[in-house]
Amino acid sequence: MDPRYPPEAEEFRNEIRKFLAEKLPRDWAGLGALDTEDAHAFTQRWRGILAQQGYLAPAWPKRYGGAGLSKIQQVVMVEEFAKADVPVRGANDNFSIKMIGNLLLRFGTDAQKDHFLPRIISGEYRWCQGFSETSAGSDLANIKTTARLDGDDWVINGQKIWTSEAATANWIFVLARTNPDTPPHRGISMLLVPLHQPGIEIRPITMITGAREFNEVFFTDARTSADNVVLGVDQGWKAAMALLGLERGDEAATNPILFRAEVDRLIALVRERGLAGDEIVRDRIARAYTKVEIMRFLGARILTGWLRGDPPGVEASVSKLYWSEYHRWVTDVAMTLLGPAALIPEGRPPLRHFRTDDPGAPNSTASWSHTWLTAISGTIYAGTSEIQRNILAESALGLPRESRA
């Protein structure tokens, strides 16, 4: 691991800082300082600026709407955007660009790249992820949704759940069983499916915070073109694993910055509550600071491999387990500091549905309490802590595989 950046990366950092200074308002205090409505409006405008500059997908070739930057330049850009607290992408773009867009760029056919990638950048196509089912969460290979070829179309039947942003998307990448006569991992395909068609029903799910970002998606003889399959028929498990690895690429750069900004907010909360002299509180703050510094070096280790072109391996499981368990602990510390006031959330709730609230957010009880509720789910979504520990035990430590029923 080498946490240092080459001189050319620092030169590009100055370019990004100049870009931010030119495009942001003079009184910019961060997305977290805006109220909910203004923050969403700014994010939409900012997405258009990034698309015009090629910065929505900076490492994509210019022919697809990117900027043709190197991976190290992309990491530098993400770092500077996080420090300035401006969005790296717009709504749905985590799924549209970071997930399916990057997967198609790497594994898609030329026709798929030419058709889908420019429309992702323009915002014409907005994506969501159709993986989890009621009986297939951590055990993803247990999916029951099926797809069969009917002439030039796939016909899809089944159900997906916990589908983030499905209500605002118009395309979904779906894992479906296309070969029931093979072992579970080998009979799955990843299909690209338009959402706005007969045979697809989307039902919102109210989260514990009151938000309705999650959804159920039902498929009843829904259709998509036979060409809309990624990596080939029955290669969906390989496509899914590749996608999950790509998902954690630039998170290695952004997570430590976001969590460090949250520690700074926690320190401010301690001072507001007059608890800076409490030895137990000081010990917990020191522990939070230390854990975030460790997270920063874990991120540097992942980035070192990522910049060499090596997809994250067991390091991704270490990182996921580390930040999610840490976040449950540190938000519990915040709720303890708030005391009875935490029972009555007041003020602006978080702008983010995942991870931390935005840097610069006010220390409202609503911000902390909703972030705490979200942190509880962090040890479940994107791979439960139990699954991550199994992966590390078997892949990193070489322990015997867990017995299967």
XYZ file of C-alpha atoms in Angstrom:
405
model
C 0.000 0.000 0.000
C 1.236 3.471 -0.890
C -0.962 6.314 0.441
C 0.987 8.916 -1.540
C -0.233 10.263 -4.882
C 2.079 10.999 -7.838
C 2.811 14.669 -8.716
C 0.483 14.605 -11.747
C -2.409 13.646 -9.478
C -1.806 16.706 -7.332
C -1.719 18.873 -10.467
C -5.133 17.513 -11.433
C -6.345 18.206 -7.883
C -5.704 21.892 -8.519
C -7.774 21.682 -11.715
C -10.709 20.212 -9.789
C -10.444 22.871 -7.083
C -10.502 25.559 -9.776
C -13.549 23.921 -11.381
C -15.361 23.883 -8.018
C -14.466 27.522 -7.328
C -15.869 28.566 -10.716
C -19.078 26.538 -10.594
C -20.151 26.804 -6.940
C -21.829 29.850 -5.342
C -19.455 32.138 -3.440
C -21.284 31.470 -0.166
C -21.305 27.680 -0.645
C -21.354 25.910 2.754
C -22.017 22.389 1.521
C -25.062 20.378 0.516
C -25.706 19.577 4.169
C -26.331 23.273 4.919
C -29.339 23.382 2.536
C -32.858 22.385 3.423
C -34.266 19.250 1.823
C -36.030 20.911 -1.118
C -33.102 23.184 -2.006
C -30.650 20.275 -1.709
C -32.608 18.166 -4.185
C -32.910 21.111 -6.596
C -29.176 21.810 -6.370
C -28.323 18.146 -6.970
C -30.382 18.130 -10.163
C -28.681 21.315 -11.460
C -25.252 20.042 -10.442
C -25.796 16.787 -12.311
C -26.294 18.758 -15.513
C -23.030 20.662 -14.957
C -21.129 17.425 -14.360
C -22.645 15.764 -17.427
C -21.603 18.694 -19.620
C -18.044 18.513 -18.251
C -17.811 14.726 -18.562
C -17.411 14.396 -14.789
C -20.478 12.218 -14.122
C -18.462 9.211 -15.286
C -14.978 10.733 -15.460
C -13.108 7.539 -16.374
C -15.469 6.632 -19.236
C -14.292 7.324 -22.794
C -15.479 10.646 -24.221
C -17.490 8.844 -26.931
C -19.864 7.615 -24.196
C -20.109 10.950 -22.356
C -17.176 10.599 -19.964
C -14.014 12.662 -19.635
C -11.445 9.961 -20.425
C -9.641 10.464 -17.104
C -7.349 7.957 -15.448
C -8.419 6.052 -12.337
C -6.120 8.113 -10.122
C -7.682 11.300 -11.516
C -11.131 9.900 -10.785
C -10.129 9.174 -7.178
C -8.739 12.701 -6.768
C -11.950 14.188 -8.169
C -14.107 12.116 -5.800
C -11.966 13.204 -2.838
C -12.237 16.906 -3.700
C -15.972 16.701 -4.318
C -16.439 15.004 -0.954
C -14.355 17.648 0.807
C -16.410 20.414 -0.835
C -19.596 18.463 -0.043
C -20.998 18.485 -3.551
C -22.605 15.393 -5.066
C -20.463 13.164 -7.234
C -23.599 12.053 -9.085
C -27.339 12.595 -9.182
C -30.313 10.541 -8.085
C -30.224 6.924 -9.373
C -26.637 7.368 -10.577
C -25.195 4.982 -7.994
C -27.119 2.304 -9.875
C -26.941 3.883 -13.333
C -23.243 4.793 -13.452
C -21.354 3.152 -10.608
C -23.047 -0.216 -11.024
C -24.615 -1.120 -14.363
C -22.829 1.570 -16.392
C -19.374 0.482 -15.240
C -20.336 -3.162 -15.731
C -21.446 -2.547 -19.320
C -18.302 -0.528 -19.984
C -16.238 -3.543 -18.944
C -18.336 -6.476 -20.173
C -21.048 -5.105 -22.466
C -21.212 -5.640 -26.206
C -20.388 -2.711 -28.494
C -24.094 -2.365 -29.279
C -24.979 -2.266 -25.574
C -22.331 0.369 -24.858
C -23.388 2.562 -27.782
C -27.058 2.359 -26.819
C -27.077 2.492 -23.026
C -24.049 4.497 -21.872
C -24.815 7.882 -23.536
C -28.452 7.617 -22.386
C -27.276 6.995 -18.816
C -25.170 10.153 -18.887
C -27.994 12.238 -20.360
C -30.373 10.984 -17.665
C -32.789 9.511 -20.185
C -32.251 6.066 -18.630
C -32.407 5.838 -14.824
C -31.642 2.468 -13.254
C -32.358 0.400 -10.169
C -31.058 -2.981 -9.017
C -33.212 -6.146 -9.078
C -31.247 -8.676 -7.010
C -32.830 -9.436 -3.608
C -35.963 -11.511 -3.140
C -37.967 -12.535 -0.082
C -36.000 -15.820 0.122
C -32.781 -14.615 -1.506
C -30.922 -11.873 0.331
C -27.528 -12.976 1.588
C -28.216 -16.296 -0.151
C -28.488 -14.576 -3.513
C -28.199 -17.798 -5.531
C -31.599 -18.842 -4.154
C -33.495 -16.454 -6.461
C -36.805 -17.708 -7.834
C -37.520 -15.068 -10.503
C -37.455 -16.795 -13.898
C -36.867 -15.745 -17.487
C -37.525 -17.804 -20.618
C -36.915 -17.006 -24.252
C -40.003 -16.424 -26.374
C -38.909 -15.562 -29.894
C -36.831 -12.396 -29.707
C -37.796 -11.603 -26.101
C -37.127 -12.758 -22.575
C -40.366 -13.264 -20.598
C -39.844 -12.587 -16.888
C -41.940 -13.695 -13.911
C -41.235 -13.266 -10.216
C -40.680 -10.701 -7.495
C -37.850 -8.492 -6.221
C -37.720 -6.683 -2.879
C -35.726 -3.878 -1.204
C -35.358 -2.324 -4.658
C -33.942 1.140 -3.942
C -35.136 3.997 -6.191
C -37.408 1.749 -8.279
C -40.168 4.366 -8.155
C -37.919 6.959 -9.854
C -36.172 4.570 -12.271
C -37.256 3.514 -15.757
C -34.846 0.558 -16.208
C -33.829 -2.291 -13.919
C -30.989 -4.831 -14.132
C -32.465 -8.129 -12.993
C -31.002 -11.440 -11.889
C -33.303 -14.179 -13.158
C -33.073 -17.963 -13.342
C -32.745 -18.949 -16.989
C -31.656 -22.573 -16.511
C -33.373 -24.545 -13.700
C -31.423 -27.736 -14.497
C -28.006 -26.495 -13.338
C -26.526 -25.789 -9.864
C -27.949 -22.552 -8.367
C -24.980 -20.303 -9.212
C -24.771 -21.459 -12.823
C -28.301 -21.026 -14.127
C -28.711 -17.278 -13.588
C -28.631 -14.453 -16.158
C -28.482 -10.677 -15.731
C -31.130 -8.983 -17.876
C -31.675 -5.307 -18.698
C -35.397 -4.624 -18.442
C -37.483 -1.471 -19.120
C -39.722 -0.764 -16.127
C -42.487 1.196 -17.828
C -44.391 -1.646 -19.454
C -47.442 -3.837 -18.779
C -46.629 -6.689 -16.413
C -44.480 -4.707 -13.959
C -45.896 -3.370 -10.689
C -43.898 -1.280 -8.187
C -45.025 -1.016 -4.553
C -43.187 1.354 -2.157
C -42.036 0.084 1.262
C -41.992 2.499 4.199
C -38.621 2.363 5.969
C -38.136 2.681 9.728
C -37.141 6.336 9.182
C -40.413 7.050 7.357
C -38.740 7.330 3.935
C -40.145 5.309 1.009
C -37.021 4.671 -1.054
C -37.348 0.869 -0.927
C -39.827 -0.947 -3.160
C -41.184 -4.323 -4.158
C -41.194 -5.038 -7.901
C -43.490 -7.707 -9.377
C -42.986 -9.201 -12.852
C -45.892 -10.884 -14.649
C -44.898 -11.859 -18.192
C -42.731 -8.718 -18.433
C -40.543 -8.590 -21.528
C -37.155 -7.412 -22.693
C -35.146 -7.971 -25.861
C -33.147 -11.192 -26.150
C -30.040 -9.018 -26.675
C -30.426 -7.363 -23.258
C -28.343 -9.911 -21.361
C -25.000 -9.031 -19.743
C -22.000 -11.346 -20.248
C -24.159 -14.019 -21.880
C -26.897 -16.432 -20.887
C -26.353 -18.248 -17.561
C -23.422 -15.938 -16.721
C -25.413 -13.777 -14.298
C -23.545 -14.872 -11.184
C -20.239 -13.766 -12.697
C -21.827 -10.482 -13.756
C -23.299 -9.926 -10.274
C -19.977 -10.557 -8.498
C -18.166 -8.225 -10.901
C -20.782 -5.541 -10.312
C -20.475 -5.789 -6.517
C -16.714 -5.369 -6.812
C -17.081 -2.272 -8.985
C -19.595 -0.838 -6.502
C -16.923 -0.534 -3.823
C -14.273 1.170 -5.953
C -14.644 4.897 -5.291
C -16.272 4.234 -1.888
C -12.759 3.589 -0.628
C -12.063 7.287 -1.278
C -15.349 8.785 -0.110
C -16.230 6.732 2.973
C -13.336 7.933 5.187
C -14.055 11.573 4.305
C -17.762 11.273 5.091
C -17.178 9.423 8.342
C -14.476 11.894 9.413
C -16.882 14.788 8.792
C -19.401 12.963 10.980
C -16.831 12.708 13.797
C -16.306 16.475 13.512
C -20.076 16.931 13.930
C -19.981 14.619 16.935
C -17.224 16.703 18.524
C -19.336 19.829 17.958
C -22.296 18.059 19.581
C -20.155 17.236 22.637
C -19.218 20.892 22.998
C -22.801 22.044 22.509
C -23.855 19.699 25.329
C -21.081 20.894 27.654
C -19.540 17.411 27.857
C -16.020 18.151 26.624
C -14.564 17.567 30.084
C -16.248 14.204 30.656
C -13.537 11.510 30.625
C -15.816 8.758 29.317
C -17.082 10.974 26.501
C -13.513 12.008 25.598
C -12.510 8.341 25.464
C -15.354 7.553 23.055
C -14.518 10.515 20.829
C -10.878 9.441 20.717
C -11.959 5.930 19.781
C -14.201 7.264 16.990
C -11.352 9.392 15.604
C -8.943 6.438 15.719
C -11.387 4.113 13.981
C -11.935 6.591 11.144
C -8.166 6.946 10.673
C -7.920 3.153 10.411
C -10.737 3.291 7.854
C -8.741 5.818 5.843
C -5.772 3.455 5.584
C -8.028 0.514 4.759
C -9.385 2.662 1.923
C -5.849 3.505 0.747
C -5.067 -0.212 0.619
C -8.121 -0.908 -1.553
C -7.351 2.069 -3.786
C -3.773 0.933 -4.323
C -5.027 -2.320 -5.818
C -7.890 -0.630 -7.665
C -5.507 1.794 -9.359
C -3.400 -1.174 -10.488
C -6.500 -2.614 -12.120
C -7.058 -5.276 -9.460
C -10.712 -5.546 -8.372
C -11.273 -5.542 -4.596
C -10.978 -9.024 -3.058
C -11.212 -9.860 0.617
C -10.250 -6.236 1.352
C -13.755 -5.247 0.221
C -15.254 -7.568 2.848
C -12.914 -6.143 5.503
C -13.970 -2.606 4.569
C -17.709 -3.374 4.499
C -17.597 -5.176 7.843
C -15.465 -2.447 9.401
C -17.444 0.653 8.416
C -20.894 -0.832 9.015
C -20.079 -2.144 12.501
C -18.307 1.127 13.342
C -21.255 3.211 12.202
C -23.721 1.345 14.414
C -21.433 2.020 17.370
C -20.689 5.708 16.712
C -24.317 6.681 16.028
C -25.271 4.916 19.257
C -22.718 7.168 21.000
C -24.421 10.210 19.459
C -27.862 9.060 20.623
C -26.505 8.544 24.137
C -25.117 12.079 24.121
C -28.487 13.468 23.013
C -30.235 11.610 25.814
C -34.020 12.030 26.115
C -33.998 14.692 23.366
C -33.316 11.931 20.850
C -36.793 10.527 21.493
C -38.369 13.568 19.814
C -36.635 14.139 16.450
C -36.660 17.801 15.461
C -35.051 19.715 12.593
C -33.991 18.582 9.144
C -33.672 14.809 8.639
C -30.661 13.443 6.713
C -30.443 14.045 2.979
C -28.820 10.624 2.495
C -30.619 7.312 2.915
C -27.313 5.490 3.487
C -24.097 6.105 5.419
C -23.776 9.506 7.102
C -25.688 12.745 6.735
C -23.977 15.237 4.439
C -20.996 17.196 5.805
C -22.143 20.579 7.022
C -25.515 19.224 8.172
C -26.939 20.780 11.346
C -26.678 18.875 14.618
C -30.440 18.343 14.765
C -31.956 15.462 16.684
C -33.711 14.396 13.463
C -30.391 14.178 11.615
C -28.763 12.008 14.280
C -31.747 9.822 15.100
C -32.536 9.032 11.451
C -28.851 8.361 10.733
C -28.786 6.018 13.743
C -31.798 4.110 12.416
C -30.147 3.864 8.998
C -26.874 2.666 10.556
C -28.707 -0.328 12.040
C -29.418 -1.547 8.500
C -25.810 -0.962 7.421
C -24.759 -4.321 8.862
C -27.412 -6.004 6.683
C -27.553 -4.379 3.242
C -24.773 -4.962 0.667
C -23.752 -8.134 2.503
C -24.528 -8.888 6.153
C -21.787 -8.835 8.763
C -22.223 -12.576 9.192
C -21.642 -13.187 5.484
C -18.587 -10.902 5.467
C -17.113 -12.805 8.423
C -17.692 -16.101 6.614
C -15.941 -14.755 3.516
C -12.963 -13.595 5.563
C -12.784 -16.832 7.547
C -12.807 -18.995 4.431
C -10.994 -16.824 1.860
C -8.520 -14.878 3.989
C -7.840 -17.205 6.928
C -8.292 -20.516 5.136
C -10.707 -21.911 7.729
C -13.043 -24.804 6.778
C -16.223 -23.864 4.946
C -19.330 -23.505 7.045
C -21.446 -26.654 6.939
C -24.477 -26.372 4.666
C -27.903 -27.810 5.446
